[in-house]
Short mmCIF file of C-alpha atoms in Angstrom, two decimals:
data_model
loop_
_atom_site.label_atom_id
_atom_site.label_comp_id
_atom_site.label_asym_id
_atom_site.label_seq_id
_atom_site.Cartn_x
_atom_site.Cartn_y
_atom_site.Cartn_z
CA MET A 1 30.96 -13.06 183.53
CA SER A 2 33.42 -16.03 184.59
CA LYS A 3 34.94 -18.67 182.58
CA GLN A 4 32.92 -21.19 184.35
CA PHE A 5 29.50 -19.28 183.26
CA TRP A 6 30.56 -19.61 179.84
CA ILE A 7 31.21 -23.26 180.34
CA ALA A 8 27.99 -23.62 181.51
CA LEU A 9 26.34 -21.74 179.00
CA PHE A 10 28.07 -24.13 176.25
CA VAL A 11 26.92 -27.28 178.08
CA ILE A 12 23.38 -25.66 177.97
CA ALA A 13 23.52 -24.51 174.38
CA ALA A 14 25.04 -28.11 173.72
CA ILE A 15 21.96 -29.92 175.05
CA LEU A 16 19.42 -27.54 173.03
CA VAL A 17 20.99 -28.01 169.84
CA GLY A 18 20.95 -31.51 170.59
CA ILE A 19 17.19 -31.46 170.08
CA VAL A 20 17.53 -29.12 166.95
CA VAL A 21 19.98 -32.03 165.41
CA VAL A 22 17.12 -34.26 165.41
CA THR A 23 14.48 -32.12 164.42
CA ASN A 24 16.56 -30.86 161.36
CA HIS A 25 17.28 -34.28 160.47
CA ASN A 26 13.71 -35.29 160.82
CA LYS A 27 12.60 -32.63 158.54
CA GLY A 28 15.42 -32.35 156.15
CA THR A 29 14.82 -28.50 155.66
CA SER A 30 17.99 -27.65 154.31
CA SER A 31 18.53 -31.10 151.53
CA SER A 32 16.46 -29.42 149.01
CA SER A 33 18.42 -25.89 148.38
CA THR A 34 19.57 -25.55 144.77
CA GLY A 35 21.69 -22.28 145.50
CA GLN A 36 25.15 -22.04 146.12
CA PRO A 37 26.52 -21.23 149.38
CA THR A 38 27.55 -17.55 150.63
CA HIS A 39 30.70 -15.91 150.07
CA HIS A 40 30.96 -13.29 152.60
CA VAL A 41 35.06 -12.69 153.11
CA GLU A 42 37.10 -10.24 154.78
CA GLY A 43 40.80 -10.11 154.98
CA ASN A 44 43.87 -10.30 152.25
CA ASP A 45 45.08 -14.02 153.14
CA THR A 46 48.83 -13.43 152.81
CA LYS A 47 49.21 -16.11 155.07
CA HIS A 48 46.97 -18.44 153.55
CA VAL A 49 44.99 -19.25 156.76
CA THR A 50 41.17 -19.32 156.89
CA LEU A 51 38.85 -18.66 159.78
CA ILE A 52 35.33 -19.20 159.40
CA GLU A 53 32.31 -18.46 161.43
CA TYR A 54 28.99 -20.29 161.25
CA GLY A 55 26.54 -17.65 163.20
CA ASP A 56 22.79 -17.20 164.02
CA TYR A 57 21.89 -13.62 164.47
CA GLU A 58 19.44 -14.48 167.22
CA CYS A 59 22.07 -16.42 168.90
CA PRO A 60 23.15 -14.59 172.45
CA ILE A 61 26.31 -16.01 172.41
CA CYS A 62 27.18 -14.89 168.94
CA ALA A 63 26.29 -11.60 169.71
CA GLU A 64 28.51 -11.44 172.59
CA PHE A 65 31.26 -12.65 170.23
CA ALA A 66 30.69 -10.38 167.70
CA PRO A 67 32.73 -7.66 168.86
CA THR A 68 35.88 -9.49 169.63
CA VAL A 69 35.46 -11.25 165.93
CA LYS A 70 35.36 -7.76 164.81
CA GLN A 71 38.67 -6.86 166.28
CA VAL A 72 40.16 -10.06 165.27
CA VAL A 73 39.18 -9.53 162.11
CA ALA A 74 40.90 -5.91 161.90
CA THR A 75 43.86 -7.46 163.55
CA TYR A 76 44.76 -9.93 160.87
CA ILE A 77 43.14 -8.49 158.13
CA ASN A 78 46.37 -8.48 155.91
CA GLU A 79 47.04 -11.78 157.12
CA ILE A 80 44.11 -14.03 157.13
CA GLN A 81 40.98 -14.74 155.53
CA PHE A 82 37.54 -14.58 157.31
CA GLN A 83 34.52 -15.93 156.33
CA PHE A 84 30.63 -15.72 157.89
CA ARG A 85 28.05 -18.41 156.91
CA ASN A 86 24.70 -18.73 158.06
CA LEU A 87 23.55 -21.50 160.70
CA PRO A 88 20.20 -20.48 161.84
CA LEU A 89 19.10 -22.66 164.24
CA THR A 90 15.14 -22.08 163.91
CA GLN A 91 14.07 -24.36 166.37
CA ILE A 92 15.30 -22.57 169.51
CA HIS A 93 15.68 -18.67 167.67
CA PRO A 94 11.95 -18.52 165.70
CA ASN A 95 13.64 -15.27 164.00
CA ALA A 96 17.07 -16.27 162.83
CA PHE A 97 16.11 -17.43 159.52
CA ALA A 98 14.24 -13.94 158.68
CA ALA A 99 17.68 -12.28 159.96
CA ALA A 100 19.66 -14.29 157.81
CA ARG A 101 17.42 -12.99 154.94
CA ALA A 102 17.82 -9.35 156.23
CA ALA A 103 21.60 -9.85 156.32
CA GLU A 104 21.62 -12.06 152.48
CA ALA A 105 19.12 -9.20 150.95
CA ALA A 106 21.48 -6.41 152.29
CA SER A 107 24.38 -8.29 150.74
CA ASP A 108 22.85 -8.26 147.51
CA MET A 109 23.00 -4.44 147.61
CA GLY A 110 26.60 -4.34 148.59
CA GLN A 111 25.92 -3.97 152.18
CA PHE A 112 26.38 -7.39 154.00
CA TRP A 113 28.77 -6.63 156.78
CA GLN A 114 27.07 -3.49 157.79
CA MET A 115 23.92 -5.44 158.22
CA ASN A 116 25.57 -8.15 160.12
CA ASN A 117 26.75 -5.54 162.63
CA LEU A 118 23.38 -3.95 163.05
CA LEU A 119 21.74 -7.51 163.53
CA TYR A 120 24.03 -8.19 166.41
CA GLU A 121 24.23 -4.75 167.79
CA ASN A 122 20.24 -4.57 167.92
CA GLN A 123 19.62 -8.18 168.90
CA ASN A 124 17.49 -7.73 171.92
CA ALA A 125 15.39 -5.36 170.05
CA TRP A 126 14.27 -7.61 167.30
CA ALA A 127 14.97 -11.18 168.51
CA SER A 128 11.46 -11.49 170.46
CA SER A 129 9.47 -9.72 167.71
CA SER A 130 6.22 -11.05 166.23
CA ASN A 131 7.41 -8.76 163.08
CA PRO A 132 11.33 -8.80 162.93
CA LEU A 133 10.90 -7.10 159.16
CA SER A 134 9.70 -3.60 160.69
CA PHE A 135 13.04 -3.78 162.34
CA PHE A 136 15.09 -5.05 159.34
CA ASP A 137 13.42 -2.32 157.14
CA SER A 138 14.87 0.39 159.70
CA TYR A 139 18.33 -0.79 159.71
CA ALA A 140 18.18 -0.88 155.64
CA SER A 141 16.82 2.79 155.83
CA GLN A 142 20.01 3.55 158.11
CA LEU A 143 22.30 1.98 155.64
CA GLY A 144 20.71 3.90 152.62
CA LEU A 145 19.18 0.99 150.87
CA THR A 146 16.11 1.21 148.89
CA LEU A 147 13.08 -0.48 150.89
CA THR A 148 11.07 -1.93 147.85
CA LYS A 149 14.71 -3.10 146.51
CA PHE A 150 15.41 -4.57 149.87
CA ASN A 151 12.41 -6.17 150.35
CA ASN A 152 12.40 -8.13 147.04
CA TYR A 153 15.51 -9.70 147.99
CA TYR A 154 14.41 -10.25 151.19
CA ASN A 155 11.42 -12.43 149.99
CA SER A 156 13.19 -14.09 147.24
CA ASN A 157 14.11 -17.66 146.37
CA GLN A 158 17.87 -16.51 145.35
CA VAL A 159 18.02 -15.50 149.19
CA ASN A 160 16.14 -18.45 150.76
CA ASN A 161 18.57 -20.85 148.57
CA ALA A 162 21.83 -19.17 149.73
CA ILE A 163 20.82 -19.63 153.39
CA ASN A 164 19.86 -23.25 153.10
CA ALA A 165 23.25 -24.07 151.01
CA ASP A 166 25.21 -22.66 153.85
CA LEU A 167 23.25 -25.21 156.22
CA ASN A 168 23.95 -27.81 153.67
CA VAL A 169 27.73 -27.18 153.77
CA PHE A 170 27.71 -27.21 157.56
CA ASN A 171 26.06 -30.52 157.78
CA GLN A 172 28.68 -31.69 155.73
CA THR A 173 31.60 -30.74 157.74
CA GLY A 174 29.77 -33.66 160.57
CA ASP A 175 30.00 -30.85 163.40
CA GLN A 176 26.98 -30.81 165.94
CA LEU A 177 24.86 -27.93 165.02
CA ALA A 178 26.20 -25.16 167.49
CA THR A 179 26.71 -21.23 167.31
CA PRO A 180 28.94 -19.73 167.03
CA THR A 181 30.92 -22.71 165.21
CA PHE A 182 34.33 -21.42 164.14
CA ILE A 183 36.61 -23.52 161.83
CA LEU A 184 40.33 -22.68 161.32
CA ASP A 185 41.73 -24.44 158.41
CA GLY A 186 39.36 -27.27 158.41
CA THR A 187 39.80 -27.53 162.25
CA THR A 188 36.99 -27.00 164.35
CA LEU A 189 37.62 -24.58 167.47
CA ASN A 190 36.23 -25.23 171.32
CA ASN A 191 34.78 -22.04 171.88
CA GLU A 192 35.81 -22.44 175.60
CA ASN A 193 39.66 -21.72 174.38
CA LEU A 194 38.41 -18.52 173.06
CA ILE A 195 37.40 -17.02 176.42
CA GLY A 196 39.74 -15.12 178.13
CA SER A 197 40.53 -14.90 181.85
CA ASN A 198 37.93 -12.34 182.59
CA GLY A 199 35.36 -14.74 181.41
CA SER A 200 34.56 -13.04 178.16
CA PRO A 201 35.31 -13.71 174.52
CA SER A 202 38.97 -12.96 174.08
CA VAL A 203 41.08 -11.43 171.03
CA THR A 204 44.06 -12.76 172.93
CA ALA A 205 42.56 -16.00 173.03
CA PHE A 206 41.70 -16.04 169.26
CA SER A 207 45.44 -14.56 168.43
CA ASN A 208 47.04 -17.54 170.44
CA ILE A 209 45.33 -19.91 168.11
CA ILE A 210 45.57 -17.79 164.78
CA ASN A 211 49.15 -17.07 165.50
CA ALA A 212 50.03 -21.17 165.94
CA GLU A 213 48.12 -21.50 162.53
CA ILE A 214 49.92 -19.10 160.68
CA ALA A 215 53.29 -20.53 161.98
CA LYS A 216 52.45 -23.66 161.08
CA LYS A 217 51.37 -22.70 157.63
CA ASN A 218 54.45 -20.11 157.09
CA PRO A 219 57.66 -22.06 158.87
CA SER A 220 60.34 -19.51 158.84
#
């Protein structure tokens, strides 16, 4: 895929999420959350740099970015902190909130990152399903999780409130609802700058931006 394809895709996504912004604002669906934001973090953060991703498990662009993000995290695991937060855009991705529930349920059982990976890797299988929980139960079984306990967490107010708390935190940034959204030390990145010359998400493109931030925060 060309870089022009990705730019066009981002433009289309921006138009769609504009509708979501208005709808969510009118509905106020996340404003009543009483939970605490999630805290899914990897990395030793020796350079005092934090990269946050707000993601939607049903978002095709998020799934395209996921393998690259994993490589970036592995590359900088001893230098920066990476954090994932939920941003399910339910008006355009009807199973997104359910998938976030699955990830948070797995998190309560110590398997968040493993479920995160399975949801993105198998997005095409569950995204259009009328019963996505059957897929999520299968992934939980693959991870060795007790299904009764997994389903109890999945259906809990605790999980629901944590996802809504993530939405509330994102709303406080003032950014337009869009996924994935990457925020590096408080600065929202332009996704077009994360695409390489081959037209795909690029570890090198991420690295150029992260290295510049590390240098700024850690002058020699």
